[in-house]
Coordinates of C-alpha atoms and ligand atoms in Angstrom, one line a residue:
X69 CA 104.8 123.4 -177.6
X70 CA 106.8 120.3 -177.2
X71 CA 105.7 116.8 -177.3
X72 CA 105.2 114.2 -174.5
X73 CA 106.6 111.3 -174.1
X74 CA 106.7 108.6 -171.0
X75 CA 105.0 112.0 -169.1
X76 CA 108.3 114.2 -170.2
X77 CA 108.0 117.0 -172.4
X78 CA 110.3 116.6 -175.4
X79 CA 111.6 118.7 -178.0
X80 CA 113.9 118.6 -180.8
X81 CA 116.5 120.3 -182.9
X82 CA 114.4 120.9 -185.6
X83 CA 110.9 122.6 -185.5
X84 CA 108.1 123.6 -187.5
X85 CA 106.0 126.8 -187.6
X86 CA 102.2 126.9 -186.7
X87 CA 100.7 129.5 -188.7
X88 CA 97.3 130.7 -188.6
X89 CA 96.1 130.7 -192.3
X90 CA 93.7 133.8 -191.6
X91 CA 97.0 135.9 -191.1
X92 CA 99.8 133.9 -192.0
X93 CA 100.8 134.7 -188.2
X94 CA 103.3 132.2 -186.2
X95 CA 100.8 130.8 -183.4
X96 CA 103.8 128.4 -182.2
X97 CA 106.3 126.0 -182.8
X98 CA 106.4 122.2 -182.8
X99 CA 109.2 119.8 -182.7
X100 CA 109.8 117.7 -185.6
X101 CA 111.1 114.6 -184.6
X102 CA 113.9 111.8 -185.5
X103 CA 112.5 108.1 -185.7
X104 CA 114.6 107.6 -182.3
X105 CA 111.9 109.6 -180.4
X106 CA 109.4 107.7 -181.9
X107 CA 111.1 104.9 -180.5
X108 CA 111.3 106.0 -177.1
X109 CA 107.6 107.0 -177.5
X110 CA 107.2 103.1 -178.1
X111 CA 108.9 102.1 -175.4
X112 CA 107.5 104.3 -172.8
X113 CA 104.0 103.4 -174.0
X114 CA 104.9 99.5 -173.6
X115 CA 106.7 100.6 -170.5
X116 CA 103.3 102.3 -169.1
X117 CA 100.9 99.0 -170.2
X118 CA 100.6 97.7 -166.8
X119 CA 99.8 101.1 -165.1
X120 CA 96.9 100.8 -166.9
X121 CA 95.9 97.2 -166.9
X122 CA 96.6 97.2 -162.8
X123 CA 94.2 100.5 -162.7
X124 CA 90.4 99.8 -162.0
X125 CA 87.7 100.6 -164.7
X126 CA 86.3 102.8 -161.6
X127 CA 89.3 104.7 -161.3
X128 CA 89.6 104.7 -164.9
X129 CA 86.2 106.3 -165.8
X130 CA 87.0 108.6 -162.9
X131 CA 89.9 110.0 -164.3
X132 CA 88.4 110.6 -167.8
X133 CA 85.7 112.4 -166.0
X134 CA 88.2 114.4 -164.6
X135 CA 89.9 115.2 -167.6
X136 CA 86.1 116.4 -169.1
X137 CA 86.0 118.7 -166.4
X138 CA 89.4 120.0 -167.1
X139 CA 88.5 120.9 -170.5
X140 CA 85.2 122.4 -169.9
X141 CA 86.4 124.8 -167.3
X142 CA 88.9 125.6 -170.4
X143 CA 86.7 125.5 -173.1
X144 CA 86.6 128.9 -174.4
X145 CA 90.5 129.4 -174.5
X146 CA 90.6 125.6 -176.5
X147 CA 88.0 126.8 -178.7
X148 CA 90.0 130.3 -179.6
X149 CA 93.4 128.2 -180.3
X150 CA 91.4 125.7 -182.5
X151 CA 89.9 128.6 -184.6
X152 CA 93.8 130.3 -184.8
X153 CA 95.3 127.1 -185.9
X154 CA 92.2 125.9 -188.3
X155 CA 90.8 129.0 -189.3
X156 CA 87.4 127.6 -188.7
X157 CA 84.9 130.5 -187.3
X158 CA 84.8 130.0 -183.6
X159 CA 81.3 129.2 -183.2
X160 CA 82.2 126.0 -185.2
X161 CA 85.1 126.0 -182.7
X162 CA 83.1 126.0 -179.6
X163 CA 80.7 122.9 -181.1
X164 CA 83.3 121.4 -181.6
X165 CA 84.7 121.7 -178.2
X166 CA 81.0 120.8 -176.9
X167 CA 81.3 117.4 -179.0
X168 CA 84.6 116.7 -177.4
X169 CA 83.4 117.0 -174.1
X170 CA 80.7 114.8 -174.8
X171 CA 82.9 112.2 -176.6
X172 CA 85.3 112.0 -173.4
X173 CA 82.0 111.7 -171.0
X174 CA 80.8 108.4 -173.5
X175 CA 84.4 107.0 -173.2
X176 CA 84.0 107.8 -169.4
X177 CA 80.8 105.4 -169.2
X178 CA 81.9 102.9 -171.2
X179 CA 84.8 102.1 -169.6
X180 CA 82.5 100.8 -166.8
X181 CA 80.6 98.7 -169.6
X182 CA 83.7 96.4 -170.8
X183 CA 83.2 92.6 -170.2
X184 CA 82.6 89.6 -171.9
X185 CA 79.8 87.1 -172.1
X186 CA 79.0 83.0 -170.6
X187 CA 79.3 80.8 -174.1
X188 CA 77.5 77.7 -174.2
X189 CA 79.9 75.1 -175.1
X190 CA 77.0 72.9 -174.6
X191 CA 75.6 73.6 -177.8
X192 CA 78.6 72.4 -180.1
X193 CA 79.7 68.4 -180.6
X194 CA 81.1 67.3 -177.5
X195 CA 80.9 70.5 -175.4
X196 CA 78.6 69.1 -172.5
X197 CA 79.8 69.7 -168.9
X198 CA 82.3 72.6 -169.8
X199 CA 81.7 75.9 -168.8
X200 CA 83.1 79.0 -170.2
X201 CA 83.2 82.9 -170.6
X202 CA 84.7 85.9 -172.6
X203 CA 86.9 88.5 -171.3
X204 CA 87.4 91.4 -173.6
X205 CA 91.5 92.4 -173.0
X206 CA 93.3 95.5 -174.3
X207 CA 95.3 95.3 -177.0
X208 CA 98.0 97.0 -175.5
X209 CA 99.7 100.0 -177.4
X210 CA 97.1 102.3 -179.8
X211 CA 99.0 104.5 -182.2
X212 CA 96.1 107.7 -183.1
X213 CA 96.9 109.0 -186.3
X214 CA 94.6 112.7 -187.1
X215 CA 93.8 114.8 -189.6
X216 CA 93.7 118.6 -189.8
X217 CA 89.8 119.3 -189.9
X218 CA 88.4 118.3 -186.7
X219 CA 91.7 118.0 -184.7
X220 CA 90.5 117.8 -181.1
X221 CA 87.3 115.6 -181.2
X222 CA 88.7 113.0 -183.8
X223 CA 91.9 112.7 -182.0
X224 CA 89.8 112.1 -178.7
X225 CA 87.6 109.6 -180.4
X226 CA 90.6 107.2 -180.5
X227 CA 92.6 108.1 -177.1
X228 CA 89.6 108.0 -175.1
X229 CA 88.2 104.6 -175.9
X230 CA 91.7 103.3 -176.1
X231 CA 92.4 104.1 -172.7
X232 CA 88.4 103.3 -171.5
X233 CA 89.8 99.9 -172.2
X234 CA 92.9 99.9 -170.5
X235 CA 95.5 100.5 -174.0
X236 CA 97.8 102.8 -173.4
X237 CA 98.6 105.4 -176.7
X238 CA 100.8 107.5 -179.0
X239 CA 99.3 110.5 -180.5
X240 CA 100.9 112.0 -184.0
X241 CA 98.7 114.9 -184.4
X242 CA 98.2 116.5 -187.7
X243 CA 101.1 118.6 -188.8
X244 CA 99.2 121.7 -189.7
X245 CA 97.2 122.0 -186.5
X246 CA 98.7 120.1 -183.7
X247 CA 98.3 122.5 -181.2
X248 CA 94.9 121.9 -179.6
X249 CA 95.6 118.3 -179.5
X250 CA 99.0 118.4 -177.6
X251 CA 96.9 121.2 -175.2
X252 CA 94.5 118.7 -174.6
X253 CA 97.0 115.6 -174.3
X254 CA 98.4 117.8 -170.8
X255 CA 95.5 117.7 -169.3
X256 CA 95.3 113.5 -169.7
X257 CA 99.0 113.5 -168.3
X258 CA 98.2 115.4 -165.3
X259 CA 95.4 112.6 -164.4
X260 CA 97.0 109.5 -165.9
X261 CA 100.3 107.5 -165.0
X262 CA 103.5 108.4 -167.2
X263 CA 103.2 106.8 -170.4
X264 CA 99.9 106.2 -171.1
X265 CA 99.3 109.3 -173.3
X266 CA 102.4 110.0 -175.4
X267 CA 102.5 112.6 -178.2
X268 CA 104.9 112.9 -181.1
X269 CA 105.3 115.9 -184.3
X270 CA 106.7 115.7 -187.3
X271 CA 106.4 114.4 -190.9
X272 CA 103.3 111.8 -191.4
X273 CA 105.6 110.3 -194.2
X274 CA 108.3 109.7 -191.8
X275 CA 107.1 109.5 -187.4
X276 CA 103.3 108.3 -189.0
X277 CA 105.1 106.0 -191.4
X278 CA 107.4 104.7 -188.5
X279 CA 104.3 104.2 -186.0
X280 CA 102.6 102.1 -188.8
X281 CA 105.4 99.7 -189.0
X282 CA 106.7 99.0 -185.6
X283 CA 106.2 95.2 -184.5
X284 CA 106.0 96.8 -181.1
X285 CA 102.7 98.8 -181.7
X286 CA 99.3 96.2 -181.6
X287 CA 96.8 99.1 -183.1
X288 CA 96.8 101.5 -186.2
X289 CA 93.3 104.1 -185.0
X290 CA 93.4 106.2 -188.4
X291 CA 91.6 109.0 -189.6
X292 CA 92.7 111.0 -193.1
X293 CA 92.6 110.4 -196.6
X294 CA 92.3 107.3 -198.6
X295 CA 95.5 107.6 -200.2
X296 CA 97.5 107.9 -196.7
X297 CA 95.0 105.2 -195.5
X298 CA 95.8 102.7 -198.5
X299 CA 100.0 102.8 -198.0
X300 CA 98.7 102.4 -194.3
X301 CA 97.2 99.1 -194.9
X302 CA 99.8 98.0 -197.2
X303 CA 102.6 98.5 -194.1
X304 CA 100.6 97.5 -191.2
X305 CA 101.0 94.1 -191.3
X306 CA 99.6 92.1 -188.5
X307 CA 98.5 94.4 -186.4
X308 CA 94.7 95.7 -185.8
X309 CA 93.8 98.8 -188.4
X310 CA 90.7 101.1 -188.2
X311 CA 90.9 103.3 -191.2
X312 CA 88.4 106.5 -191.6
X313 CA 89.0 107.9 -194.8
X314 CA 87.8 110.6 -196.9
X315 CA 84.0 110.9 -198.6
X316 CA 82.2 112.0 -201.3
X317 CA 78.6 112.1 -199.3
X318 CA 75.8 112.6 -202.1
X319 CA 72.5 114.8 -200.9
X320 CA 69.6 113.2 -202.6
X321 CA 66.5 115.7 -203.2
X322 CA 63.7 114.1 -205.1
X323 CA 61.1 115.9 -207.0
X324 CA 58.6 115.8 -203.7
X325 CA 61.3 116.9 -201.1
X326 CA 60.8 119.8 -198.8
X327 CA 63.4 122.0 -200.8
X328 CA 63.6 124.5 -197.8
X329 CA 64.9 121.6 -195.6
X330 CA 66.9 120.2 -198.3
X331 CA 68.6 123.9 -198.8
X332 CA 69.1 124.1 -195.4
X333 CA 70.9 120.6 -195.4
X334 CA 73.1 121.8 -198.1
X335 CA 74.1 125.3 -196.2
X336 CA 75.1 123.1 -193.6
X337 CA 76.7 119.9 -195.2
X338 CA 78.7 121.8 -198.0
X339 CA 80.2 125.1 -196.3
X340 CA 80.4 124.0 -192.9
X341 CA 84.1 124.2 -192.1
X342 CA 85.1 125.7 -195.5
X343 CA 83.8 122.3 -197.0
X344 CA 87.0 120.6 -195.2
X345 CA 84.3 117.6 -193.8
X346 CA 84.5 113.8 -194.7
X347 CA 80.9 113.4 -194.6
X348 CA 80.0 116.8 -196.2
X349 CA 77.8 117.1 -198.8
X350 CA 80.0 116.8 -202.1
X351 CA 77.6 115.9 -204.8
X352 CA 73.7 117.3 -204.8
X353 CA 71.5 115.3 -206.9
X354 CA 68.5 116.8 -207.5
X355 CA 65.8 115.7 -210.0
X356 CA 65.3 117.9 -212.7
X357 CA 61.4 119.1 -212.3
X358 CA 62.7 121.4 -209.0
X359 CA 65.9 121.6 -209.8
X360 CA 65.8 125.4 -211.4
X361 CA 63.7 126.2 -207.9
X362 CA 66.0 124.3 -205.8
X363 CA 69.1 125.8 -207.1
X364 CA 67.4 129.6 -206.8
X365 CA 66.8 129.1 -203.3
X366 CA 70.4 127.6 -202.9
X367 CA 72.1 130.2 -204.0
X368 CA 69.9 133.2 -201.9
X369 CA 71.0 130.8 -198.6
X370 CA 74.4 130.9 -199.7
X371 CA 74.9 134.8 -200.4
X372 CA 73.9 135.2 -196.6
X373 CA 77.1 133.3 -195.4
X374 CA 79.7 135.8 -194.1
X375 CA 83.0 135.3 -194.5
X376 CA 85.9 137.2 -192.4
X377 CA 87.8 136.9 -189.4
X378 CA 87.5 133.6 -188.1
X379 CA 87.5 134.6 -184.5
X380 CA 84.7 137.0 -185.1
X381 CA 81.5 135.6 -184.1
X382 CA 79.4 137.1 -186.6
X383 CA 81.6 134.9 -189.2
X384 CA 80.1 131.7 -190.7
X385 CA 82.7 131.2 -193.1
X386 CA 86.2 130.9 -192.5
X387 CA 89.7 129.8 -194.1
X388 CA 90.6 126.6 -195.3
X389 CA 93.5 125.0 -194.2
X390 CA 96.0 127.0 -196.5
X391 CA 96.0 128.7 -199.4
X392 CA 97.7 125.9 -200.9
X393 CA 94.3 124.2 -200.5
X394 CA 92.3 126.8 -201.5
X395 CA 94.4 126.9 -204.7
X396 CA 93.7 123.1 -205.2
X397 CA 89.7 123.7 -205.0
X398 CA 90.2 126.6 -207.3
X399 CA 92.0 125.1 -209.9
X400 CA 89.2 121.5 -210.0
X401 CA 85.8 124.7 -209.8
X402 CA 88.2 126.7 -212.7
X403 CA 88.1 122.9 -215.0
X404 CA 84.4 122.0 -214.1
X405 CA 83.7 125.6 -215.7
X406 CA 86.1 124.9 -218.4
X407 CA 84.2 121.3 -218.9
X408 CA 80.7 123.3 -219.7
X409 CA 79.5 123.7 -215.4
X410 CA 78.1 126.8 -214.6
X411 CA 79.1 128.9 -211.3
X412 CA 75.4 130.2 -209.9
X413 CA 77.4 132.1 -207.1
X414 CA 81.1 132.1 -205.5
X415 CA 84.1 130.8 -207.2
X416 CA 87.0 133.3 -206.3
X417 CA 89.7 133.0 -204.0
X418 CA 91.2 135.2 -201.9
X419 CA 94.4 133.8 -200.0
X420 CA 93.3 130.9 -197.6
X421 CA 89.6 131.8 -198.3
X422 CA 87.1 130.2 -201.5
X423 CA 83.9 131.8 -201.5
X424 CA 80.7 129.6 -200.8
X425 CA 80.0 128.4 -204.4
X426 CA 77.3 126.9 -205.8
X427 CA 77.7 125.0 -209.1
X428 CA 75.2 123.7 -211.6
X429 CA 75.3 121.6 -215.0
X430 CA 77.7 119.6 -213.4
X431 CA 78.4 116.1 -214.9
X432 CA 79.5 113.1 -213.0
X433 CA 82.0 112.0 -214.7
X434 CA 83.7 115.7 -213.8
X435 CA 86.8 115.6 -211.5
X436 CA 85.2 118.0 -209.2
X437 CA 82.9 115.1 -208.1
X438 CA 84.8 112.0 -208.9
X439 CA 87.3 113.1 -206.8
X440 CA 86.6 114.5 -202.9
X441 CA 86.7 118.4 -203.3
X442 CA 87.9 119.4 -199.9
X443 CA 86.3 123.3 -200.1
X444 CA 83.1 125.2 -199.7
X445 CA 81.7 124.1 -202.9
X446 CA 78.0 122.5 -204.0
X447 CA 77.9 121.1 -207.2
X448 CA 74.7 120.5 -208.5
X449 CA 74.2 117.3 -210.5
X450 CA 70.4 117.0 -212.6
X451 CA 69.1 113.5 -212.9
X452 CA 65.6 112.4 -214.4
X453 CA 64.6 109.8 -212.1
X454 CA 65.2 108.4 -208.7
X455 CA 66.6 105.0 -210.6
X456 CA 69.4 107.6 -211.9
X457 CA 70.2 109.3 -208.4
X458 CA 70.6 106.2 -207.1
X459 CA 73.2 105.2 -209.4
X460 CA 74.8 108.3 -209.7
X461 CA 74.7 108.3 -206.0
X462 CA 76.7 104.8 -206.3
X463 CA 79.2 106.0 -209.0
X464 CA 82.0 106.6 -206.4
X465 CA 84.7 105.1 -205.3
X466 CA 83.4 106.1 -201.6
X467 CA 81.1 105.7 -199.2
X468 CA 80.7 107.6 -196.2
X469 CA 77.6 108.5 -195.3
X470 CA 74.6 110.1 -197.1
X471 CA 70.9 112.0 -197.3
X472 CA 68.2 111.9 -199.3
X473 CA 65.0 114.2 -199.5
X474 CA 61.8 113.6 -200.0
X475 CA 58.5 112.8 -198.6
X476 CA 57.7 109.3 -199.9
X477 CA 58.5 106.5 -197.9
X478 CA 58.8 104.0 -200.4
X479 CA 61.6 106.1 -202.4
X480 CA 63.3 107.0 -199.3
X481 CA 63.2 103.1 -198.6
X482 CA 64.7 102.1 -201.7
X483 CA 67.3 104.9 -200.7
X484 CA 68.3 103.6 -197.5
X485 CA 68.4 99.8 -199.0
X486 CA 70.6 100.6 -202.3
X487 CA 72.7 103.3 -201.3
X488 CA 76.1 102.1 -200.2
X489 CA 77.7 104.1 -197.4
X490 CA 77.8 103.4 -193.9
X491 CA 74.8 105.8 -192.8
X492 CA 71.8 106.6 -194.8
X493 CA 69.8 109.5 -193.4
X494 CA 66.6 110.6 -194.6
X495 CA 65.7 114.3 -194.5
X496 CA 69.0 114.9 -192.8
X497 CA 72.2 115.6 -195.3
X498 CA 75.1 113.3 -194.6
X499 CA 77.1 115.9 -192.5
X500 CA 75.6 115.0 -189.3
X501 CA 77.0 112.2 -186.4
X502 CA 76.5 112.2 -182.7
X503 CA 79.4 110.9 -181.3
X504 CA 77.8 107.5 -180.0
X505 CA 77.0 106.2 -183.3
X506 CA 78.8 103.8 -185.6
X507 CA 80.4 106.3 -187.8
X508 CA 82.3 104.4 -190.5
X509 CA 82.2 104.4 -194.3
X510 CA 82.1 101.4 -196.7
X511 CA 83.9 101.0 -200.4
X512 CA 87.1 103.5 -200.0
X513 CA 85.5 105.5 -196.9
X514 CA 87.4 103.1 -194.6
X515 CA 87.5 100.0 -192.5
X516 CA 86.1 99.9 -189.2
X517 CA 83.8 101.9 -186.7
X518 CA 84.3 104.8 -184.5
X519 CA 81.8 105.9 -181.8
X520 CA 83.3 104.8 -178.0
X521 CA 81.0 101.7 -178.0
X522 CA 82.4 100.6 -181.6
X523 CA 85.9 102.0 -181.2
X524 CA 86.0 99.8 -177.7
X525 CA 85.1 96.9 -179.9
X526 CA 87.9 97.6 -182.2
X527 CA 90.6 98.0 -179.1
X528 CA 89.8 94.8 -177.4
X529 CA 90.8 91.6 -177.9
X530 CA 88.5 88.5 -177.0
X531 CA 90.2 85.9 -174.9
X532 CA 87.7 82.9 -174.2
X533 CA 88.6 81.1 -170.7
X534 CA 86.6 77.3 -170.6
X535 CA 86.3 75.3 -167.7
X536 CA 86.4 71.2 -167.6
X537 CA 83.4 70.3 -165.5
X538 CA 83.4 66.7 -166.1
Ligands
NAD212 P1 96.2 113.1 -194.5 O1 95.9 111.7 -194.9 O2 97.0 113.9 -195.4 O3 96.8 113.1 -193.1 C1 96.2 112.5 -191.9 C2 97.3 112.2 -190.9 O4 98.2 111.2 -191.5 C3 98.2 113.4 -190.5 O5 98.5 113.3 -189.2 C4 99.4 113.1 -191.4 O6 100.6 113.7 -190.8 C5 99.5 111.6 -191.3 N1 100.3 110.9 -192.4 C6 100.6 111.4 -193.6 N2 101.3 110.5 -194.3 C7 101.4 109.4 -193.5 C8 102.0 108.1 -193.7 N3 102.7 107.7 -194.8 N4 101.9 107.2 -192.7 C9 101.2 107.5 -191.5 N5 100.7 108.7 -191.3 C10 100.8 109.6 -192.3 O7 94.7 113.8 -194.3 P2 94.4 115.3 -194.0 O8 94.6 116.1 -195.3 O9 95.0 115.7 -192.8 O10 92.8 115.2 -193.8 C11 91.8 115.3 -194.7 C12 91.3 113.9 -195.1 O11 90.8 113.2 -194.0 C13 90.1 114.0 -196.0 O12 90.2 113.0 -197.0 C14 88.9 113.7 -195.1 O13 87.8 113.3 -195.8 C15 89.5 112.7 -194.2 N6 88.7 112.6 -192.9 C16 88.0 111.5 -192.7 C17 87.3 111.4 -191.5 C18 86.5 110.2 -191.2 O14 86.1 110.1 -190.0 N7 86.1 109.3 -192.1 C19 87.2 112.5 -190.7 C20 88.0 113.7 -191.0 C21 88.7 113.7 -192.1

């Protein structure tokens, strides 16, 4: 597939395989591409500004809808090249396609919700007879940098509000699965002027690295890990930077919790997508009077997961990334163990695949939880009281989101006030968002909020236009 720029489609000398890590099979090739094409990528994007800015919010919302219907006639065959590229089980696939869909119909409303507000200059020293108002005014060019795990609906979550408000953008997909997202970038071309959605491949370290420096680009939209996200705030200078980094999402389940529910949170929060999830459950603290029940039941749910054939749809767990990654969560389970943890289920790897593990006796101060395991794996940390899950909960360097269980109100309270991560839920794990929430972490999780109504905020800048009435 080749890249996009100023509505062209680009390629280069140099490419890069796409391989499926279920088989090891080529899906396709991408360009990888010299700093001068990210260049022209800027300059077709500045090029393409007033396209945009002339272009009515009507038309504008009109043409995202379009774009929405596009990719839900099409949703199947998106779904299939996300699960090839991913080696997330389709099912997962297709959600996620739903959840893109949706996200482009939010950004689709909102761009008919953008304005500003009447300030009373009247109420400050000397501000009687003046009259004035907001406008809220795109920033101009968005660069949307995206990781590997949820390719499509995170990458949409910055080009579709960033265009909702008029900005026009440049895409660097993630190197390992770009496909879907340059698929889906097509489909915004065919609706929207030349330049206004451009796409670039290559090395994060070099194209990303370019995009964050360049004077000529007003907005860094970021999603990826912290480290990446840290040299990005270090280079970015001036410009705007929305960073949404990696987590390390605790599950809370208190001696009173349903444990059934609380299982069932953990099933979902720590295998879905092979565990590759920023706000999946990483750390399950769990007071020690159920803990022996809680971690039976655990482990029954978790020997039901099947894992195979990611485009099989009796599969519920599929591949990570690459086995390179798989290695990685090997080799922090294989030191746990070594550290005195015990393995209740799972813990071998086979290629790009790590069984559904469950993993008790596991101490916080152990780099399988200090650190954000990116794999199918639930370690179980026991604590004696809720004062300790709290501050275990808190011993992190993140905070992303987070769920706690348990049927008293007061404890869950306490919870919600004194855990810090952007989203507390209660009787929900962590690994849950709808896609018009503020989804942003505090601490190392990020900077920033996503969720078209937030992201719009983010994108805008607020001119403020007063009038002498004196
Ligand atoms: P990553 O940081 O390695 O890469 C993310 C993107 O940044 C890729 O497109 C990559 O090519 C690019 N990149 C790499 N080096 C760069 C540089 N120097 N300058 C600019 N761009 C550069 O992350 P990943 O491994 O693809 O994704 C996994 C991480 O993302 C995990 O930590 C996960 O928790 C996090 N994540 C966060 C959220 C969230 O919303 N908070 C969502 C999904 C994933």
């Amino acid at each position: 597939m080749d890249m996009l720029i100023g509505g062209k489609y680009v390629t280069a000398e140099d490419t890069e395989e796409v391989k499926n890590p279920y088989d090891g099979q080529v899906i396709d090739t991408v360009p990888i591409a010299h700093l001068q094409t990210a260049q022209l990528a800027i300059d077709e994007a500045n090029k393409a500004k007033s396209s945009l800015v002339e272009m009515s919010a009507f038309k504008i919302s009109n043409k995202l809808l379009n774009v929405c219907e596009k990719l839900t006639q099409n949703r199947e065959e998106f779904a299939k090249l996300l699960t090839l590229e991913v080696g997330k089980p389709i099912n997962e696939s297709l959600v996620e396609l739903d959840r893109s869909i949706e996200t482009l119909k939010l950004a689709a409303e909102e761009a008919k919700r953008i304005y500003g507000e009447s300030v009373p200059l009247d109420a400050g020293l000397n501000g009687k007879g003046f009259f004035a108002f907001t406008q809220r005014l795109p920033l101009g060019v968005v660069a949307a940098i995206t990781p590997f795990n949820y390719p499509l609906n995170l990458t949409i979550h910055k080009i579709a509000p960033a265009i909702a408000c008029k900005n026009t953008v440049i895409v660097k997909p993630p190197t390992e699965a770009p496909l879907t997202v340059m698929k889906f970038c097509e489909l915004l071309n065919e609706e929207f002027p030349d330049g206004v959605v451009n796409v670039i491949t290559g090395y994060g370290s070099e194209i990303g690295d370019y995009l964050v420096c360049s004077p000529e680009i007003d907005k860094i939209s970021f999603t990826g890990s912290v480290t990446t996200g840290l040299m990005i705030s270090q280079k970015a200078g001036m410009k705007k930077v929305t960073l949404e980094l990696g987590g390390n999402d605790p599950l809370v389940v208190l001696k009173d919790a349903d444990i059934e529910k609380a299982v069932k949170g953990v099933i979902n929060g720590a295998f879905l997508n092979a565990g590759q999830v920023c706000m999946g459950v990483k750390r399950i603290i769990v007071e020690e009077e159920i803990a022996d029940e809680f971690a039976k039941k655990l482990v029954g749910e978790t020997e039901k997961l099947v894992m195979g054939n990611p485009l099989d749809k009796t599969t519920t767990l599929g591949t990570l990334i690459s086995e390179k990654a798989a290695m990685q969560v090997e080799q922090t389970v294989d030191m746990a163990v070594k550290e005195g943890a015990k393995i209740l289920t799972g813990g071998k790897r086979e290629g790009a695949f790590y069984e559904a593990t469950v993993i008790d006796n596991v101490k916080p101060d152990m780099d399988l939880v200090v650190n954000e395991t990116f794999g199918p794996v639930a370690p179980i940390i026991r604590v004696k009281s809720l004062d300790e899950a709290i501050e275990v909960a808190n011993d992190t360097e993140y905070g992303l989101q987070a769920g706690v269980f348990t049927s008293d109100y007061s404890a869950a309270m306490r919870c919600a006030n004194e855990i810090e991560a952007g989203t507390v839920f209660i009787n929900k794990q962590s690994t849950f968002r709808t896609d018009n929430m503020p989804f942003g972490g505090f601490k190392n999780s990020g900077v920033g909020k996503e969720g078209i109504k937030y992201a719009v905020e983010e994108m805008t800048k607020t001119k403020l236009i007063g009038l002498n009435l004196r």
